[in-house]
Short mmCIF file of C-alpha atoms in Angstrom, two decimals:
data_model
loop_
_atom_site.label_atom_id
_atom_site.label_comp_id
_atom_site.label_asym_id
_atom_site.label_seq_id
_atom_site.Cartn_x
_atom_site.Cartn_y
_atom_site.Cartn_z
CA MET A 1 23.02 -12.76 -22.56
CA ALA A 2 21.06 -12.75 -19.27
CA THR A 3 17.31 -12.61 -19.74
CA ALA A 4 15.62 -9.46 -18.48
CA ARG A 5 12.10 -8.10 -18.50
CA LEU A 6 10.58 -4.65 -18.23
CA ALA A 7 9.98 -3.46 -14.70
CA PRO A 8 6.34 -2.98 -13.66
CA GLY A 9 4.86 0.21 -15.08
CA VAL A 10 7.52 0.63 -17.79
CA ALA A 11 6.49 0.49 -21.44
CA LEU A 12 8.38 0.64 -24.73
CA VAL A 13 6.77 2.88 -27.33
CA THR A 14 7.62 2.75 -31.02
CA VAL A 15 7.24 6.19 -32.59
CA PRO A 16 6.79 6.17 -36.39
CA GLY A 17 9.84 7.67 -38.03
CA GLN A 18 11.52 8.36 -34.69
CA GLY A 19 12.42 4.95 -33.28
CA LEU A 20 12.05 3.74 -29.73
CA ALA A 21 11.00 5.55 -26.55
CA VAL A 22 10.46 4.54 -22.95
CA ARG A 23 7.39 5.52 -20.95
CA THR A 24 8.34 5.57 -17.27
CA PRO A 25 5.91 4.59 -14.48
CA ASP A 26 5.46 8.33 -13.80
CA GLY A 27 4.35 9.01 -17.38
CA GLU A 28 7.57 10.60 -18.66
CA PHE A 29 8.75 9.72 -22.19
CA LEU A 30 12.46 9.21 -22.87
CA ARG A 31 13.89 8.67 -26.36
CA VAL A 32 16.21 5.69 -26.81
CA ASP A 33 19.24 5.62 -29.10
CA THR A 34 19.46 1.92 -30.03
CA GLY A 35 22.65 2.36 -32.05
CA THR A 36 23.24 -0.61 -34.33
CA ALA A 37 20.67 -2.76 -32.54
CA ALA A 38 17.28 -2.99 -34.25
CA PRO A 39 14.54 -1.38 -32.11
CA ASP A 40 12.30 -4.37 -32.81
CA ALA A 41 14.98 -6.65 -31.41
CA VAL A 42 15.20 -4.56 -28.23
CA VAL A 43 11.43 -4.77 -27.82
CA ALA A 44 11.43 -8.52 -28.44
CA HIS A 45 14.23 -9.10 -25.93
CA LEU A 46 12.69 -7.04 -23.12
CA THR A 47 9.17 -8.41 -23.65
CA ARG A 48 10.21 -12.02 -24.32
CA GLY A 49 8.76 -11.67 -27.80
CA HIS A 50 5.34 -10.50 -26.63
CA GLY A 51 5.75 -6.81 -27.41
CA ARG A 52 4.12 -4.84 -30.22
CA PRO A 53 7.07 -3.40 -32.16
CA GLY A 54 5.04 -1.29 -34.58
CA ALA A 55 6.62 0.97 -37.19
CA THR A 56 10.02 1.80 -35.80
CA GLY A 57 11.52 2.60 -39.16
CA ALA A 58 14.16 -0.07 -38.54
CA ASP A 59 14.72 -3.06 -40.77
CA PRO A 60 15.71 -6.10 -38.71
CA SER A 61 16.99 -7.76 -41.90
CA ALA A 62 19.76 -5.16 -41.93
CA HIS A 63 21.33 -7.24 -39.19
CA GLY A 64 21.04 -10.45 -41.17
CA PRO A 65 24.60 -11.64 -40.55
CA ALA A 66 23.95 -11.50 -36.79
CA ALA A 67 20.65 -13.33 -37.14
CA THR A 68 22.05 -16.05 -39.34
CA GLY A 69 25.27 -16.49 -37.42
CA SER A 70 27.56 -15.67 -40.39
CA GLY A 71 30.11 -12.95 -39.80
CA SER A 72 31.03 -13.47 -36.13
CA SER A 73 32.48 -9.97 -35.72
CA VAL A 74 29.21 -8.35 -36.85
CA ALA A 75 27.16 -10.67 -34.65
CA GLY A 76 29.39 -9.96 -31.67
CA SER A 77 29.06 -6.22 -32.20
CA TYR A 78 25.29 -6.48 -32.55
CA ASP A 79 24.91 -8.66 -29.45
CA GLY A 80 27.19 -6.33 -27.52
CA GLU A 81 25.07 -3.32 -28.48
CA LEU A 82 21.90 -5.06 -27.32
CA GLU A 83 23.54 -6.18 -24.08
CA GLY A 84 24.73 -2.63 -23.46
CA LEU A 85 21.20 -1.29 -23.98
CA VAL A 86 19.76 -3.83 -21.53
CA ALA A 87 22.43 -2.87 -19.00
CA ALA A 88 21.56 0.81 -19.43
CA PHE A 89 17.88 0.02 -18.92
CA GLY A 90 18.82 -1.84 -15.75
CA ASP A 91 20.92 1.05 -14.43
CA ALA A 92 17.93 3.35 -14.93
CA GLY A 93 15.65 0.93 -13.06
CA PHE A 94 13.57 0.08 -16.14
CA VAL A 95 14.19 -3.68 -16.15
CA ALA A 96 14.10 -6.41 -13.54
CA PRO A 97 16.26 -9.54 -13.82
CA GLU A 98 14.25 -12.61 -14.70
CA GLU A 99 15.57 -14.55 -11.73
CA ASP A 100 14.12 -12.01 -9.31
CA GLY A 101 10.59 -13.11 -10.12
CA VAL A 102 7.58 -10.93 -9.36
CA ARG A 103 7.64 -9.56 -5.82
CA GLY A 104 4.78 -7.56 -4.44
CA PRO A 105 5.36 -4.42 -2.37
CA LEU A 106 4.43 -6.32 0.81
CA ALA A 107 6.72 -9.28 0.11
CA GLY A 108 8.54 -10.37 3.26
CA ARG A 109 6.06 -8.57 5.52
CA THR A 110 3.88 -10.37 8.06
CA VAL A 111 0.57 -8.70 8.87
CA VAL A 112 -1.66 -9.78 11.75
CA VAL A 113 -5.33 -9.10 10.99
CA LEU A 114 -8.05 -8.90 13.63
CA GLY A 115 -11.71 -7.92 13.62
CA ASP A 116 -14.90 -8.50 11.69
CA ASP A 117 -14.98 -10.87 8.72
CA VAL A 118 -16.73 -8.43 6.38
CA LEU A 119 -13.55 -6.33 6.44
CA THR A 120 -10.81 -8.82 7.26
CA GLU A 121 -11.67 -11.15 4.38
CA PRO A 122 -11.13 -8.62 1.56
CA LEU A 123 -8.16 -7.14 3.43
CA THR A 124 -6.56 -10.58 3.62
CA ARG A 125 -6.98 -11.10 -0.12
CA PHE A 126 -5.49 -7.72 -0.97
CA VAL A 127 -2.50 -8.06 1.35
CA GLN A 128 -1.74 -11.53 0.01
CA ALA A 129 -2.11 -10.30 -3.58
CA GLU A 130 0.58 -7.70 -2.81
CA GLY A 131 2.94 -10.40 -1.52
CA GLY A 132 2.32 -10.10 2.22
CA GLU A 133 1.85 -12.96 4.66
CA VAL A 134 -1.34 -12.74 6.76
CA ARG A 135 -1.85 -14.20 10.21
CA HIS A 136 -5.29 -14.06 11.81
CA ALA A 137 -5.88 -13.52 15.50
CA THR A 138 -8.78 -12.84 17.83
CA ARG A 139 -6.70 -10.84 20.32
CA LEU A 140 -3.19 -9.55 20.85
CA THR A 141 -1.51 -12.08 23.10
CA GLY A 142 1.93 -10.52 23.40
CA GLN A 143 3.54 -13.80 24.36
CA PRO A 144 7.38 -13.51 24.46
CA GLU A 145 7.87 -16.68 22.43
CA GLU A 146 5.82 -15.37 19.51
CA THR A 147 7.57 -13.88 16.50
CA PRO A 148 6.34 -10.28 16.34
CA PRO A 149 4.59 -9.31 13.11
CA ASP A 150 5.64 -6.40 10.96
CA ALA A 151 2.21 -4.80 11.24
CA VAL A 152 -1.16 -5.24 12.95
CA VAL A 153 -4.46 -4.21 11.35
CA TRP A 154 -7.67 -4.22 13.41
CA CYS A 155 -10.98 -3.73 11.57
CA LEU A 156 -14.38 -3.27 13.22
CA ASP A 157 -17.83 -3.01 11.65
CA SER A 158 -18.98 -1.20 14.81
CA PRO A 159 -17.76 1.52 17.17
CA ALA A 160 -14.49 0.75 18.93
CA PRO A 161 -15.22 0.01 22.61
CA HIS A 162 -13.47 2.26 25.10
CA GLY A 163 -10.01 0.93 25.94
CA LEU A 164 -9.99 -1.83 23.30
CA TRP A 165 -6.97 -0.43 21.50
CA ASP A 166 -4.96 0.84 24.48
CA ASP A 167 -2.50 -2.07 24.40
CA ALA A 168 -2.20 -1.95 20.61
CA ASP A 169 -1.24 1.74 20.83
CA ARG A 170 2.07 0.55 22.31
CA LEU A 171 2.97 -1.42 19.16
CA PRO A 172 4.76 1.44 17.32
CA ALA A 173 7.17 1.83 20.25
CA ARG A 174 8.19 -1.80 19.58
CA GLY A 175 8.69 -1.19 15.86
CA VAL A 176 5.38 -2.76 14.78
CA GLY A 177 3.12 -0.94 12.34
CA TRP A 178 -0.34 -0.25 13.80
CA LEU A 179 -3.39 0.39 11.60
CA ARG A 180 -7.10 0.32 12.46
CA CYS A 181 -10.58 1.21 11.31
CA HIS A 182 -14.06 1.14 12.79
CA ARG A 183 -17.62 2.17 11.95
CA GLU A 184 -19.81 4.70 13.71
CA GLY A 185 -23.29 4.67 12.21
CA ALA A 186 -23.00 5.36 8.47
CA THR A 187 -19.35 6.44 8.69
CA ALA A 188 -16.24 4.27 8.58
CA TRP A 189 -13.22 5.86 10.24
CA LEU A 190 -9.76 4.87 8.94
CA GLU A 191 -7.13 6.05 11.38
CA PRO A 192 -3.50 6.85 10.44
CA LEU A 193 -0.92 4.06 10.40
CA ALA A 194 1.49 4.45 13.31
CA ALA A 195 4.95 2.95 12.81
CA ALA A 196 7.28 4.58 15.35
CA PRO A 197 7.20 6.29 18.73
CA GLY A 198 5.47 9.64 18.43
CA ASP A 199 3.19 8.61 15.56
CA VAL A 200 -0.57 9.13 15.76
CA THR A 201 -2.29 6.45 17.85
CA SER A 202 -5.96 5.68 18.44
CA ALA A 203 -5.78 7.61 21.74
CA ASP A 204 -4.49 10.66 19.85
CA VAL A 205 -7.35 10.44 17.36
CA ARG A 206 -9.95 10.26 20.11
CA LEU A 207 -8.52 13.25 21.93
CA ARG A 208 -8.36 15.30 18.73
CA ARG A 209 -11.93 14.39 17.80
CA LEU A 210 -13.18 15.32 21.27
CA ALA A 211 -11.37 18.65 21.04
CA ALA A 212 -12.88 19.38 17.63
CA THR A 213 -16.56 19.01 18.56
CA PRO A 214 -18.77 21.01 20.92
CA ALA A 215 -20.57 17.71 21.67
CA HIS A 216 -17.51 16.23 23.35
CA ARG A 217 -19.47 14.95 26.36
CA GLU A 218 -21.98 13.22 24.14
CA LEU A 219 -19.29 11.71 21.93
CA ALA A 220 -17.38 10.42 24.96
CA ALA A 221 -20.58 8.83 26.30
CA TYR A 222 -21.23 7.24 22.89
CA TRP A 223 -17.76 5.69 22.87
CA ALA A 224 -18.26 4.48 26.43
CA GLY A 225 -21.33 2.52 25.30
CA SER A 226 -23.98 4.72 26.88
CA CYS A 227 -26.23 4.48 23.83
CA THR A 228 -28.74 2.24 22.11
CA ASP A 229 -27.51 -0.61 19.92
CA ASP A 230 -25.90 0.36 16.64
CA THR A 231 -28.23 -0.54 13.78
CA GLY A 232 -26.04 0.28 10.82
CA PRO A 233 -25.96 0.64 7.95
CA SER A 234 -23.33 -2.09 8.12
CA HIS A 235 -20.60 -2.46 5.54
CA THR A 236 -21.63 -3.73 2.13
CA ALA A 237 -19.33 -5.71 -0.14
CA ALA A 238 -18.50 -2.50 -2.00
CA SER A 239 -17.78 -0.36 1.06
CA ALA A 240 -15.76 -3.18 2.65
CA ALA A 241 -13.68 -3.56 -0.51
CA LEU A 242 -13.07 0.20 -0.65
CA THR A 243 -12.04 0.27 3.01
CA ALA A 244 -9.74 -2.73 2.56
CA CYS A 245 -8.14 -1.12 -0.50
CA LEU A 246 -7.40 2.08 1.42
CA LEU A 247 -5.91 0.11 4.31
CA THR A 248 -3.77 -1.92 1.89
CA ALA A 249 -2.55 1.30 0.29
CA ASP A 250 -1.46 2.51 3.73
CA LEU A 251 0.44 -0.73 4.28
CA ILE A 252 2.16 -0.42 0.90
CA ALA A 253 3.22 3.16 1.66
CA TRP A 254 4.58 2.05 5.03
CA ALA A 255 6.44 -0.91 3.47
CA ALA A 256 8.00 1.50 0.95
CA GLY A 257 9.58 3.38 3.85
CA ARG A 258 7.20 6.31 4.10
CA GLY A 259 6.65 5.57 7.81
CA GLY A 260 3.56 6.59 9.69
CA SER A 261 0.78 8.84 8.49
CA ARG A 262 -1.17 11.78 9.85
CA ARG A 263 -4.21 11.28 7.66
CA LEU A 264 -7.58 10.47 9.22
CA ARG A 265 -10.10 9.36 6.59
CA ARG A 266 -13.87 9.03 6.66
CA VAL A 267 -15.86 6.83 4.28
CA ASP A 268 -19.58 7.57 3.93
CA LEU A 269 -21.09 4.11 3.56
CA ARG A 270 -24.18 5.48 1.81
CA ASP A 271 -22.44 6.91 -1.24
CA LEU A 272 -18.80 5.74 -0.74
CA THR A 273 -17.38 9.25 -0.69
CA VAL A 274 -14.04 9.63 1.09
CA ASP A 275 -12.69 12.70 2.83
CA GLU A 276 -9.61 13.13 4.93
CA HIS A 277 -8.26 15.38 7.64
CA THR A 278 -4.80 15.91 9.05
CA VAL A 279 -4.47 14.81 12.66
CA LEU A 280 -1.46 15.41 14.90
CA PRO A 281 -0.24 13.45 17.91
CA VAL A 282 -1.17 14.89 21.29
CA PRO A 283 1.91 15.94 23.28
CA ALA A 284 2.41 14.27 26.63
CA VAL A 285 1.73 16.57 29.59
CA ALA A 286 2.53 16.33 33.26
CA PRO A 287 -0.36 15.23 35.50
CA LEU A 288 -2.23 17.91 37.40
CA THR A 289 -1.07 18.45 40.95
CA ARG A 290 -3.34 19.50 43.79
#
């Protein structure tokens, strides 16, 4: 029989006097009719012998002829029952074939990471831990001979200079995921991931933020660099890890096919609280005529 293992997030639960149940990744419990197969044997097979069978109420010795190899018809029936159960688990998505190995949600995805080390270092670790391949860059070259990445993430421990992300805003139109974050004083801003034409870009976020504040002239001047040097507080190890985790979660959602996002998040670096706001793309308008 082919070896199988439980899929991530799936657990087998032995209920005293009731037999075997499955706990799904969503927390739902489903009762299992093991038929002539001993529940303990099902647990052992799907956990490679490392499960905790508990009190299932089943007596594995009742299947002694199958275990000892005497009585081929009984053994064949028992093995067939177990194989049928494993197949049913597979059809329900509760097991993964052994030969598939463990693949993270970002497996097969190439992510280009740019920006400040305090953020890019933990982000690199998290993306790689989820199976993604990370390439580092200091700028977007856009050379034709380069293999385009699946996504680009740009992280700044400072305000984003005016115009820095204009070229990167064109990435979603080329099918490249585009994600970014920056810090303004004690606030880190995590902008929505854009993955297709019409998704929220950095230009959209800036226009929406300007429209939402009565101090739009002052905010525009701040972004343009007409201010004193930023003195922090800079990211700490904890705030950088939190920011990198949130960015990685966005990448995982995108890799799972959920596309772009319309969620603008703010992280207060002083107490690590996170809040979020919905932000919409700004429709294109015709230029003013004189």
